[in-house]
Amino acid sequence: MIDFRYHIVSLISVFLALAVGIILGAGPLKESIGDQLTGQVEGLRTEKDQLRAELDAARARLEGTDAFVAGAAPRILDDVLADRRVAVVELGPVDEDVAANIDAQIAAAGGSVTTRVRTTEAWSAQDQADARQSYAASLADYLPAEASAGRYDLTLARGLVASLSDADPADPDALTDDAAVLRDLLVGGELVEVLTAGSVPADVVVVLAPRAESVDGDETPTQEALEQVALVGQDLATAAQEGTEAVVVVGGAPGPGDLVSRVRSDEDLAASIATVTGMGTITGQVNVPLALAVRVAGSVGHFGTGSDATAAIPPVVTLEPVDRTVGTEDAADAPAGGEGTEADG
């Protein structure tokens, strides 16, 4: 049984330990402990200053690179797209300034953004699968039989591409009646929002992939949700490459679950669909029309950053002019990958 004397001895031991610690800390160990702590603080301060200097140097290099690219862009892009009409599809919310800057680079390259649309959450939400299947059946009536075959999400993607690019054989500057019906069905089904309405058919398509945190309006989306968005984005890119001269998928920094990484990691997709990263940077924005031109010329590249990138910047190519004469094969109806040559310099 523990008695009062045991508690007294315990208290005395505690006070003795405190006294010894105070004596040692104030005496023999004072200098060594103080010197050690001072040395650690000085080391941390030096390391922080070094990291700050490295960060400032990296920022200065990046700003210099951006300034060079911005200054050189007009000369690099001059007539690269040769009057191509571009439809832009935002696969989720995209910053307005970023979208406007990409439009500006397309214009600097001699192209024009004819239509801009954005898919809604219903385009990829798993709880909307039954509704999408129903709308895909409705779209099939206005698509060729081969375009309505297969998965319903792919049928929806083909319907969207057709609504943007199907030209009237009698008037290459006008969309077909079926294209207008397809667009009305997609908008009426709240699957697509029209941001900029166009009346002329597109030759090529740019797909702007959303950042991961914007998926379904959720800042921490599940891996399953990310994969679903990437899957329907893959269908859209596939349909665009089938139905137009070229498609380029554009994203931010590559990361797990994003559309660009999905395309680049799939051997078949990577062989047919071009990609660009860094859409929030001037380099990425300039790369968009360059990558489109490369794809129209018959090559596939993956430009920007990431371990699967084939080059940081696309080569400059010269495309044949678009022939929209009635009675001839329009460039937009030709198989993807027309002739093109690399420009000198």
mmCIF file of C-alpha atoms in Angstrom:
data_model
loop_
_atom_site.group_PDB
_atom_site.id
_atom_site.type_symbol
_atom_site.label_atom_id
_atom_site.label_comp_id
_atom_site.label_asym_id
_atom_site.label_seq_id
_atom_site.Cartn_x
_atom_site.Cartn_y
_atom_site.Cartn_z
ATOM 1 C CA MET A 1 0.000 0.000 0.000
ATOM 2 C CA ILE A 2 1.331 3.407 -1.046
ATOM 3 C CA ASP A 3 1.557 5.694 1.985
ATOM 4 C CA PHE A 4 2.207 9.397 2.469
ATOM 5 C CA ARG A 5 5.980 8.910 2.690
ATOM 6 C CA TYR A 6 6.019 7.575 -0.880
ATOM 7 C CA HIS A 7 4.432 10.787 -2.159
ATOM 8 C CA ILE A 8 6.907 12.895 -0.214
ATOM 9 C CA VAL A 9 9.856 11.014 -1.721
ATOM 10 C CA SER A 10 8.355 11.416 -5.260
ATOM 11 C CA LEU A 11 7.911 15.167 -4.830
ATOM 12 C CA ILE A 12 11.445 15.549 -3.518
ATOM 13 C CA SER A 13 12.785 13.619 -6.541
ATOM 14 C CA VAL A 14 10.925 15.895 -8.941
ATOM 15 C CA PHE A 15 12.220 19.046 -7.291
ATOM 16 C CA LEU A 16 15.756 17.660 -7.215
ATOM 17 C CA ALA A 17 15.569 16.902 -10.954
ATOM 18 C CA LEU A 18 14.362 20.429 -11.644
ATOM 19 C CA ALA A 19 17.113 21.904 -9.529
ATOM 20 C CA VAL A 20 19.797 19.819 -11.252
ATOM 21 C CA GLY A 21 18.418 20.870 -14.670
ATOM 22 C CA ILE A 22 18.448 24.539 -13.721
ATOM 23 C CA ILE A 23 21.977 24.304 -12.309
ATOM 24 C CA LEU A 24 23.321 22.479 -15.359
ATOM 25 C CA GLY A 25 21.463 24.739 -17.794
ATOM 26 C CA ALA A 26 22.749 27.848 -16.080
ATOM 27 C CA GLY A 27 26.197 26.463 -15.573
ATOM 28 C CA PRO A 28 28.279 23.872 -17.507
ATOM 29 C CA LEU A 29 25.728 23.265 -20.299
ATOM 30 C CA LYS A 30 24.691 26.860 -20.735
ATOM 31 C CA GLU A 31 27.226 27.715 -23.403
ATOM 32 C CA SER A 32 26.907 24.484 -25.424
ATOM 33 C CA ILE A 33 23.081 24.554 -25.519
ATOM 34 C CA GLY A 34 23.051 28.243 -26.366
ATOM 35 C CA ASP A 35 25.663 27.817 -29.079
ATOM 36 C CA GLN A 36 23.801 24.860 -30.557
ATOM 37 C CA LEU A 37 20.488 26.709 -30.706
ATOM 38 C CA THR A 38 22.142 29.816 -32.121
ATOM 39 C CA GLY A 39 23.837 27.729 -34.804
ATOM 40 C CA GLN A 40 20.554 26.080 -35.797
ATOM 41 C CA VAL A 41 18.784 29.415 -36.044
ATOM 42 C CA GLU A 42 21.583 30.884 -38.161
ATOM 43 C CA GLY A 43 21.527 27.803 -40.406
ATOM 44 C CA LEU A 44 17.793 28.062 -40.934
ATOM 45 C CA ARG A 45 18.078 31.774 -41.655
ATOM 46 C CA THR A 46 20.821 31.156 -44.227
ATOM 47 C CA GLU A 47 18.813 28.380 -45.854
ATOM 48 C CA LYS A 48 15.724 30.589 -46.047
ATOM 49 C CA ASP A 49 17.708 33.418 -47.647
ATOM 50 C CA GLN A 50 19.216 31.016 -50.162
ATOM 51 C CA LEU A 51 15.817 29.571 -51.101
ATOM 52 C CA ARG A 52 14.369 33.049 -51.470
ATOM 53 C CA ALA A 53 17.227 34.055 -53.747
ATOM 54 C CA GLU A 54 16.734 30.919 -55.864
ATOM 55 C CA LEU A 55 12.987 31.608 -56.068
ATOM 56 C CA ASP A 56 13.565 35.212 -57.122
ATOM 57 C CA ALA A 57 16.049 34.066 -59.781
ATOM 58 C CA ALA A 58 13.607 31.433 -61.088
ATOM 59 C CA ARG A 59 10.799 33.995 -61.178
ATOM 60 C CA ALA A 60 13.009 36.423 -63.077
ATOM 61 C CA ARG A 61 13.951 33.729 -65.618
ATOM 62 C CA LEU A 62 10.283 32.796 -66.052
ATOM 63 C CA GLU A 63 9.258 36.426 -66.535
ATOM 64 C CA GLY A 64 12.037 36.840 -69.068
ATOM 65 C CA THR A 65 10.934 33.737 -70.953
ATOM 66 C CA ASP A 66 7.299 34.867 -70.943
ATOM 67 C CA ALA A 67 8.312 38.303 -72.213
ATOM 68 C CA PHE A 68 10.351 36.732 -75.019
ATOM 69 C CA VAL A 69 7.531 34.374 -76.050
ATOM 70 C CA ALA A 70 4.984 37.210 -75.970
ATOM 71 C CA GLY A 71 7.244 39.387 -78.096
ATOM 72 C CA ALA A 72 8.110 36.632 -80.580
ATOM 73 C CA ALA A 73 4.578 35.213 -80.855
ATOM 74 C CA PRO A 74 3.316 37.479 -83.689
ATOM 75 C CA ARG A 75 6.235 36.489 -85.906
ATOM 76 C CA ILE A 76 6.083 32.805 -84.964
ATOM 77 C CA LEU A 77 2.325 32.562 -85.443
ATOM 78 C CA ASP A 78 2.017 34.652 -88.594
ATOM 79 C CA ASP A 79 -0.600 32.870 -90.782
ATOM 80 C CA VAL A 80 0.133 29.483 -89.179
ATOM 81 C CA LEU A 81 -3.554 28.498 -89.199
ATOM 82 C CA ALA A 82 -4.247 29.888 -92.675
ATOM 83 C CA ASP A 83 -7.896 30.975 -92.263
ATOM 84 C CA ARG A 84 -8.931 27.929 -90.236
ATOM 85 C CA ARG A 85 -12.156 28.218 -88.286
ATOM 86 C CA VAL A 86 -11.856 27.013 -84.709
ATOM 87 C CA ALA A 87 -14.558 25.759 -82.374
ATOM 88 C CA VAL A 88 -13.608 25.873 -78.692
ATOM 89 C CA VAL A 89 -15.220 23.448 -76.267
ATOM 90 C CA GLU A 90 -14.731 24.126 -72.563
ATOM 91 C CA LEU A 91 -15.048 20.852 -70.692
ATOM 92 C CA GLY A 92 -16.011 22.661 -67.497
ATOM 93 C CA PRO A 93 -15.256 26.165 -66.165
ATOM 94 C CA VAL A 94 -12.234 27.930 -67.658
ATOM 95 C CA ASP A 95 -10.894 31.281 -66.489
ATOM 96 C CA GLU A 96 -12.224 34.015 -68.792
ATOM 97 C CA ASP A 97 -8.844 35.712 -69.176
ATOM 98 C CA VAL A 98 -7.197 32.415 -70.120
ATOM 99 C CA ALA A 99 -9.894 31.683 -72.698
ATOM 100 C CA ALA A 100 -9.590 35.205 -74.155
ATOM 101 C CA ASN A 101 -5.799 34.906 -74.391
ATOM 102 C CA ILE A 102 -6.076 31.610 -76.269
ATOM 103 C CA ASP A 103 -8.567 33.214 -78.671
ATOM 104 C CA ALA A 104 -6.097 36.053 -79.233
ATOM 105 C CA GLN A 105 -3.271 33.658 -80.126
ATOM 106 C CA ILE A 106 -5.546 31.779 -82.540
ATOM 107 C CA ALA A 107 -6.390 35.107 -84.189
ATOM 108 C CA ALA A 108 -2.693 36.035 -84.346
ATOM 109 C CA ALA A 109 -2.123 32.749 -86.199
ATOM 110 C CA GLY A 110 -4.653 33.674 -88.885
ATOM 111 C CA GLY A 111 -7.495 31.567 -87.500
ATOM 112 C CA SER A 112 -10.790 32.610 -85.981
ATOM 113 C CA VAL A 113 -12.879 31.250 -83.123
ATOM 114 C CA THR A 114 -16.299 30.743 -84.674
ATOM 115 C CA THR A 115 -18.103 29.141 -81.738
ATOM 116 C CA ARG A 116 -17.419 28.599 -78.056
ATOM 117 C CA VAL A 117 -19.452 26.168 -75.983
ATOM 118 C CA ARG A 118 -19.147 24.735 -72.486
ATOM 119 C CA THR A 119 -20.349 21.361 -71.294
ATOM 120 C CA THR A 120 -22.369 21.375 -68.085
ATOM 121 C CA GLU A 121 -22.053 19.125 -65.058
ATOM 122 C CA ALA A 122 -24.747 16.906 -66.571
ATOM 123 C CA TRP A 123 -22.329 16.047 -69.403
ATOM 124 C CA SER A 124 -20.267 13.897 -67.043
ATOM 125 C CA ALA A 125 -22.234 13.466 -63.791
ATOM 126 C CA GLN A 126 -22.807 9.803 -63.081
ATOM 127 C CA ASP A 127 -26.295 10.426 -61.689
ATOM 128 C CA GLN A 128 -27.235 11.911 -65.095
ATOM 129 C CA ALA A 129 -26.243 8.817 -67.076
ATOM 130 C CA ASP A 130 -29.835 7.773 -67.831
ATOM 131 C CA ALA A 131 -30.683 11.261 -69.111
ATOM 132 C CA ARG A 132 -27.607 11.303 -71.337
ATOM 133 C CA GLN A 133 -28.517 7.927 -72.764
ATOM 134 C CA SER A 134 -31.987 9.238 -73.620
ATOM 135 C CA TYR A 135 -30.585 12.330 -75.332
ATOM 136 C CA ALA A 136 -28.067 10.227 -77.242
ATOM 137 C CA ALA A 137 -30.968 8.249 -78.702
ATOM 138 C CA SER A 138 -32.578 11.534 -79.813
ATOM 139 C CA LEU A 139 -29.331 12.763 -81.409
ATOM 140 C CA ALA A 140 -28.895 9.496 -83.313
ATOM 141 C CA ASP A 141 -31.756 10.473 -85.657
ATOM 142 C CA TYR A 142 -29.617 13.340 -86.974
ATOM 143 C CA LEU A 143 -26.318 11.473 -87.241
ATOM 144 C CA PRO A 144 -24.996 8.907 -89.729
ATOM 145 C CA ALA A 145 -25.565 5.331 -88.599
ATOM 146 C CA GLU A 146 -21.890 4.758 -87.906
ATOM 147 C CA ALA A 147 -21.717 7.900 -85.731
ATOM 148 C CA SER A 148 -24.533 6.698 -83.470
ATOM 149 C CA ALA A 149 -23.012 3.271 -82.898
ATOM 150 C CA GLY A 150 -21.273 2.388 -79.649
ATOM 151 C CA ARG A 151 -21.476 3.982 -76.217
ATOM 152 C CA TYR A 152 -24.029 6.729 -75.708
ATOM 153 C CA ASP A 153 -21.443 9.199 -74.331
ATOM 154 C CA LEU A 154 -19.488 8.831 -77.574
ATOM 155 C CA THR A 155 -22.706 9.405 -79.542
ATOM 156 C CA LEU A 156 -23.277 12.609 -77.556
ATOM 157 C CA ALA A 157 -19.725 13.723 -78.318
ATOM 158 C CA ARG A 158 -20.195 13.050 -82.029
ATOM 159 C CA GLY A 159 -23.452 14.997 -81.936
ATOM 160 C CA LEU A 160 -21.712 17.981 -80.338
ATOM 161 C CA VAL A 161 -18.881 17.929 -82.881
ATOM 162 C CA ALA A 162 -21.370 17.654 -85.752
ATOM 163 C CA SER A 163 -23.303 20.642 -84.379
ATOM 164 C CA LEU A 164 -20.100 22.681 -84.587
ATOM 165 C CA SER A 165 -18.582 21.487 -87.845
ATOM 166 C CA ASP A 166 -21.043 19.917 -90.317
ATOM 167 C CA ALA A 167 -20.987 22.129 -93.423
ATOM 168 C CA ASP A 168 -23.796 22.399 -95.939
ATOM 169 C CA PRO A 169 -22.545 20.825 -99.225
ATOM 170 C CA ALA A 170 -24.254 23.615 -101.176
ATOM 171 C CA ASP A 171 -22.767 26.356 -98.968
ATOM 172 C CA PRO A 172 -19.468 25.641 -97.176
ATOM 173 C CA ASP A 173 -19.972 28.790 -95.116
ATOM 174 C CA ALA A 174 -23.178 27.490 -93.505
ATOM 175 C CA LEU A 175 -23.978 24.715 -91.066
ATOM 176 C CA THR A 176 -26.419 22.002 -92.092
ATOM 177 C CA ASP A 177 -29.985 22.024 -90.798
ATOM 178 C CA ASP A 178 -29.220 18.862 -88.828
ATOM 179 C CA ALA A 179 -26.297 20.618 -87.131
ATOM 180 C CA ALA A 180 -28.640 23.337 -85.893
ATOM 181 C CA VAL A 181 -31.092 20.721 -84.592
ATOM 182 C CA LEU A 182 -28.292 18.879 -82.781
ATOM 183 C CA ARG A 183 -27.184 22.067 -81.066
ATOM 184 C CA ASP A 184 -30.748 22.871 -80.009
ATOM 185 C CA LEU A 185 -31.167 19.382 -78.539
ATOM 186 C CA LEU A 186 -27.914 19.620 -76.575
ATOM 187 C CA VAL A 187 -28.732 23.086 -75.239
ATOM 188 C CA GLY A 188 -32.338 22.161 -74.499
ATOM 189 C CA GLY A 189 -31.151 19.116 -72.579
ATOM 190 C CA GLU A 190 -28.913 21.381 -70.472
ATOM 191 C CA LEU A 191 -25.879 19.400 -71.539
ATOM 192 C CA VAL A 192 -24.180 22.309 -73.303
ATOM 193 C CA GLU A 193 -24.055 26.083 -72.860
ATOM 194 C CA VAL A 194 -23.382 28.257 -75.910
ATOM 195 C CA LEU A 195 -20.963 30.996 -74.874
ATOM 196 C CA THR A 196 -20.331 32.393 -78.356
ATOM 197 C CA ALA A 197 -22.788 31.386 -81.070
ATOM 198 C CA GLY A 198 -21.437 30.871 -84.565
ATOM 199 C CA SER A 199 -23.176 30.170 -87.852
ATOM 200 C CA VAL A 200 -20.218 28.886 -89.860
ATOM 201 C CA PRO A 201 -18.799 25.361 -89.586
ATOM 202 C CA ALA A 202 -15.510 24.845 -87.767
ATOM 203 C CA ASP A 203 -12.483 23.228 -89.408
ATOM 204 C CA VAL A 204 -10.710 22.309 -86.166
ATOM 205 C CA VAL A 205 -11.577 21.951 -82.483
ATOM 206 C CA VAL A 206 -9.820 22.989 -79.282
ATOM 207 C CA VAL A 207 -10.891 21.212 -76.103
ATOM 208 C CA LEU A 208 -10.049 23.140 -72.941
ATOM 209 C CA ALA A 209 -9.870 20.688 -70.040
ATOM 210 C CA PRO A 210 -10.889 21.903 -66.584
ATOM 211 C CA ARG A 211 -8.686 21.962 -63.536
ATOM 212 C CA ALA A 212 -9.273 19.000 -61.261
ATOM 213 C CA GLU A 213 -10.768 21.105 -58.466
ATOM 214 C CA SER A 214 -13.489 22.469 -60.771
ATOM 215 C CA VAL A 215 -14.968 19.044 -61.490
ATOM 216 C CA ASP A 216 -18.645 18.930 -60.541
ATOM 217 C CA GLY A 217 -18.156 22.194 -58.628
ATOM 218 C CA ASP A 218 -16.364 20.206 -55.929
ATOM 219 C CA GLU A 219 -13.032 21.448 -54.611
ATOM 220 C CA THR A 220 -12.081 17.911 -53.543
ATOM 221 C CA PRO A 221 -13.548 15.641 -56.238
ATOM 222 C CA THR A 222 -13.315 11.884 -55.868
ATOM 223 C CA GLN A 223 -11.010 9.881 -58.090
ATOM 224 C CA GLU A 224 -14.098 8.286 -59.603
ATOM 225 C CA ALA A 225 -15.464 11.717 -60.591
ATOM 226 C CA LEU A 226 -12.132 12.718 -62.107
ATOM 227 C CA GLU A 227 -11.981 9.528 -64.135
ATOM 228 C CA GLN A 228 -15.534 10.048 -65.415
ATOM 229 C CA VAL A 229 -14.757 13.584 -66.568
ATOM 230 C CA ALA A 230 -11.585 12.365 -68.286
ATOM 231 C CA LEU A 231 -13.535 9.554 -69.954
ATOM 232 C CA VAL A 232 -16.178 11.833 -71.493
ATOM 233 C CA GLY A 233 -13.417 14.282 -72.413
ATOM 234 C CA GLN A 234 -11.635 11.460 -74.190
ATOM 235 C CA ASP A 235 -14.831 10.703 -76.121
ATOM 236 C CA LEU A 236 -15.160 14.352 -77.115
ATOM 237 C CA ALA A 237 -11.550 14.548 -78.320
ATOM 238 C CA THR A 238 -11.959 11.290 -80.256
ATOM 239 C CA ALA A 239 -15.144 12.538 -81.927
ATOM 240 C CA ALA A 240 -13.504 15.858 -82.808
ATOM 241 C CA GLN A 241 -10.529 14.142 -84.408
ATOM 242 C CA GLU A 242 -12.907 11.921 -86.397
ATOM 243 C CA GLY A 243 -15.139 14.772 -87.545
ATOM 244 C CA THR A 244 -12.754 17.665 -88.259
ATOM 245 C CA GLU A 245 -9.274 18.358 -89.555
ATOM 246 C CA ALA A 246 -7.724 18.306 -86.104
ATOM 247 C CA VAL A 247 -8.273 18.528 -82.369
ATOM 248 C CA VAL A 248 -5.970 19.677 -79.587
ATOM 249 C CA VAL A 249 -6.686 18.977 -75.918
ATOM 250 C CA VAL A 250 -5.381 21.793 -73.716
ATOM 251 C CA GLY A 251 -4.926 21.580 -69.951
ATOM 252 C CA GLY A 252 -2.998 23.106 -67.088
ATOM 253 C CA ALA A 253 -0.137 21.349 -65.342
ATOM 254 C CA PRO A 254 -0.465 17.582 -65.945
ATOM 255 C CA GLY A 255 -1.533 15.551 -62.934
ATOM 256 C CA PRO A 256 -3.270 12.334 -61.899
ATOM 257 C CA GLY A 257 -6.793 12.043 -63.277
ATOM 258 C CA ASP A 258 -6.685 14.932 -65.748
ATOM 259 C CA LEU A 259 -7.623 14.578 -69.414
ATOM 260 C CA VAL A 260 -4.214 15.469 -70.856
ATOM 261 C CA SER A 261 -2.506 12.791 -68.768
ATOM 262 C CA ARG A 262 -5.159 10.256 -69.765
ATOM 263 C CA VAL A 263 -4.611 10.938 -73.463
ATOM 264 C CA ARG A 264 -0.836 10.860 -73.183
ATOM 265 C CA SER A 265 -0.777 7.608 -71.203
ATOM 266 C CA ASP A 266 -2.976 5.719 -73.691
ATOM 267 C CA GLU A 267 -1.001 4.472 -76.685
ATOM 268 C CA ASP A 268 -3.895 4.691 -79.162
ATOM 269 C CA LEU A 269 -5.119 8.096 -77.994
ATOM 270 C CA ALA A 270 -1.599 9.528 -77.883
ATOM 271 C CA ALA A 271 -1.092 8.467 -81.501
ATOM 272 C CA SER A 272 -4.081 10.453 -82.770
ATOM 273 C CA ILE A 273 -4.902 13.302 -80.356
ATOM 274 C CA ALA A 274 -2.518 16.214 -79.776
ATOM 275 C CA THR A 275 -2.183 17.826 -76.355
ATOM 276 C CA VAL A 276 -0.842 21.046 -74.842
ATOM 277 C CA THR A 277 -0.207 21.874 -71.175
ATOM 278 C CA GLY A 278 0.144 25.209 -69.420
ATOM 279 C CA MET A 279 -2.965 26.903 -70.798
ATOM 280 C CA GLY A 280 -2.653 29.567 -68.098
ATOM 281 C CA THR A 281 0.773 30.646 -69.399
ATOM 282 C CA ILE A 282 1.736 32.612 -72.494
ATOM 283 C CA THR A 283 3.840 29.676 -73.716
ATOM 284 C CA GLY A 284 0.927 27.257 -73.445
ATOM 285 C CA GLN A 285 -1.413 29.720 -75.164
ATOM 286 C CA VAL A 286 0.978 30.237 -78.089
ATOM 287 C CA ASN A 287 1.415 26.476 -78.336
ATOM 288 C CA VAL A 288 -2.312 25.961 -79.033
ATOM 289 C CA PRO A 289 -2.424 27.269 -82.650
ATOM 290 C CA LEU A 290 1.013 25.806 -83.335
ATOM 291 C CA ALA A 291 -0.134 22.370 -82.154
ATOM 292 C CA LEU A 292 -3.317 22.654 -84.229
ATOM 293 C CA ALA A 293 -1.282 23.387 -87.342
ATOM 294 C CA VAL A 294 1.032 20.442 -86.672
ATOM 295 C CA ARG A 295 -1.969 18.144 -86.303
ATOM 296 C CA VAL A 296 -3.593 19.435 -89.499
ATOM 297 C CA ALA A 297 -0.267 18.791 -91.240
ATOM 298 C CA GLY A 298 -0.491 15.128 -90.272
ATOM 299 C CA SER A 299 1.696 14.848 -87.178
ATOM 300 C CA VAL A 300 0.714 14.291 -83.555
ATOM 301 C CA GLY A 301 2.583 15.993 -80.743
ATOM 302 C CA HIS A 302 2.308 16.507 -77.000
ATOM 303 C CA PHE A 303 3.682 19.900 -76.109
ATOM 304 C CA GLY A 304 4.547 21.694 -72.887
ATOM 305 C CA THR A 305 5.513 20.002 -69.645
ATOM 306 C CA GLY A 306 5.185 16.495 -68.239
ATOM 307 C CA SER A 307 7.147 13.299 -68.613
ATOM 308 C CA ASP A 308 5.074 12.295 -71.672
ATOM 309 C CA ALA A 309 5.608 15.580 -73.549
ATOM 310 C CA THR A 310 7.295 15.172 -76.925
ATOM 311 C CA ALA A 311 8.569 18.762 -77.049
ATOM 312 C CA ALA A 312 8.255 22.007 -75.154
ATOM 313 C CA ILE A 313 7.168 23.960 -78.247
ATOM 314 C CA PRO A 314 5.688 22.650 -81.533
ATOM 315 C CA PRO A 315 7.546 23.136 -84.802
ATOM 316 C CA VAL A 316 6.240 25.810 -87.152
ATOM 317 C CA VAL A 317 4.478 24.360 -90.212
ATOM 318 C CA THR A 318 2.976 25.900 -93.336
ATOM 319 C CA LEU A 319 -0.477 24.659 -94.293
ATOM 320 C CA GLU A 320 -2.191 24.614 -97.651
ATOM 321 C CA PRO A 321 -4.955 27.248 -97.931
ATOM 322 C CA VAL A 322 -8.496 26.097 -97.206
ATOM 323 C CA ASP A 323 -10.567 25.528 -100.335
ATOM 324 C CA ARG A 324 -14.237 26.242 -99.666
ATOM 325 C CA THR A 325 -15.335 26.218 -103.300
ATOM 326 C CA VAL A 326 -18.711 24.530 -103.786
ATOM 327 C CA GLY A 327 -18.336 21.245 -105.616
ATOM 328 C CA THR A 328 -14.821 20.516 -104.350
ATOM 329 C CA GLU A 329 -13.749 18.642 -101.282
ATOM 330 C CA ASP A 330 -13.590 21.172 -98.473
ATOM 331 C CA ALA A 331 -10.557 21.043 -96.237
ATOM 332 C CA ALA A 332 -12.795 20.488 -93.232
ATOM 333 C CA ASP A 333 -14.198 17.333 -94.886
ATOM 334 C CA ALA A 334 -10.804 15.922 -95.766
ATOM 335 C CA PRO A 335 -9.322 13.155 -93.601
ATOM 336 C CA ALA A 336 -7.458 14.446 -90.564
ATOM 337 C CA GLY A 337 -3.797 15.055 -91.243
ATOM 338 C CA GLY A 338 -3.505 16.977 -94.477
ATOM 339 C CA GLU A 339 -0.245 17.874 -96.113
ATOM 340 C CA GLY A 340 2.028 20.402 -94.532
ATOM 341 C CA THR A 341 5.674 21.321 -94.444
ATOM 342 C CA GLU A 342 7.879 22.647 -91.716
ATOM 343 C CA ALA A 343 8.862 26.252 -92.211
ATOM 344 C CA ASP A 344 12.496 27.204 -92.232
ATOM 345 C CA GLY A 345 13.659 29.001 -89.112
#
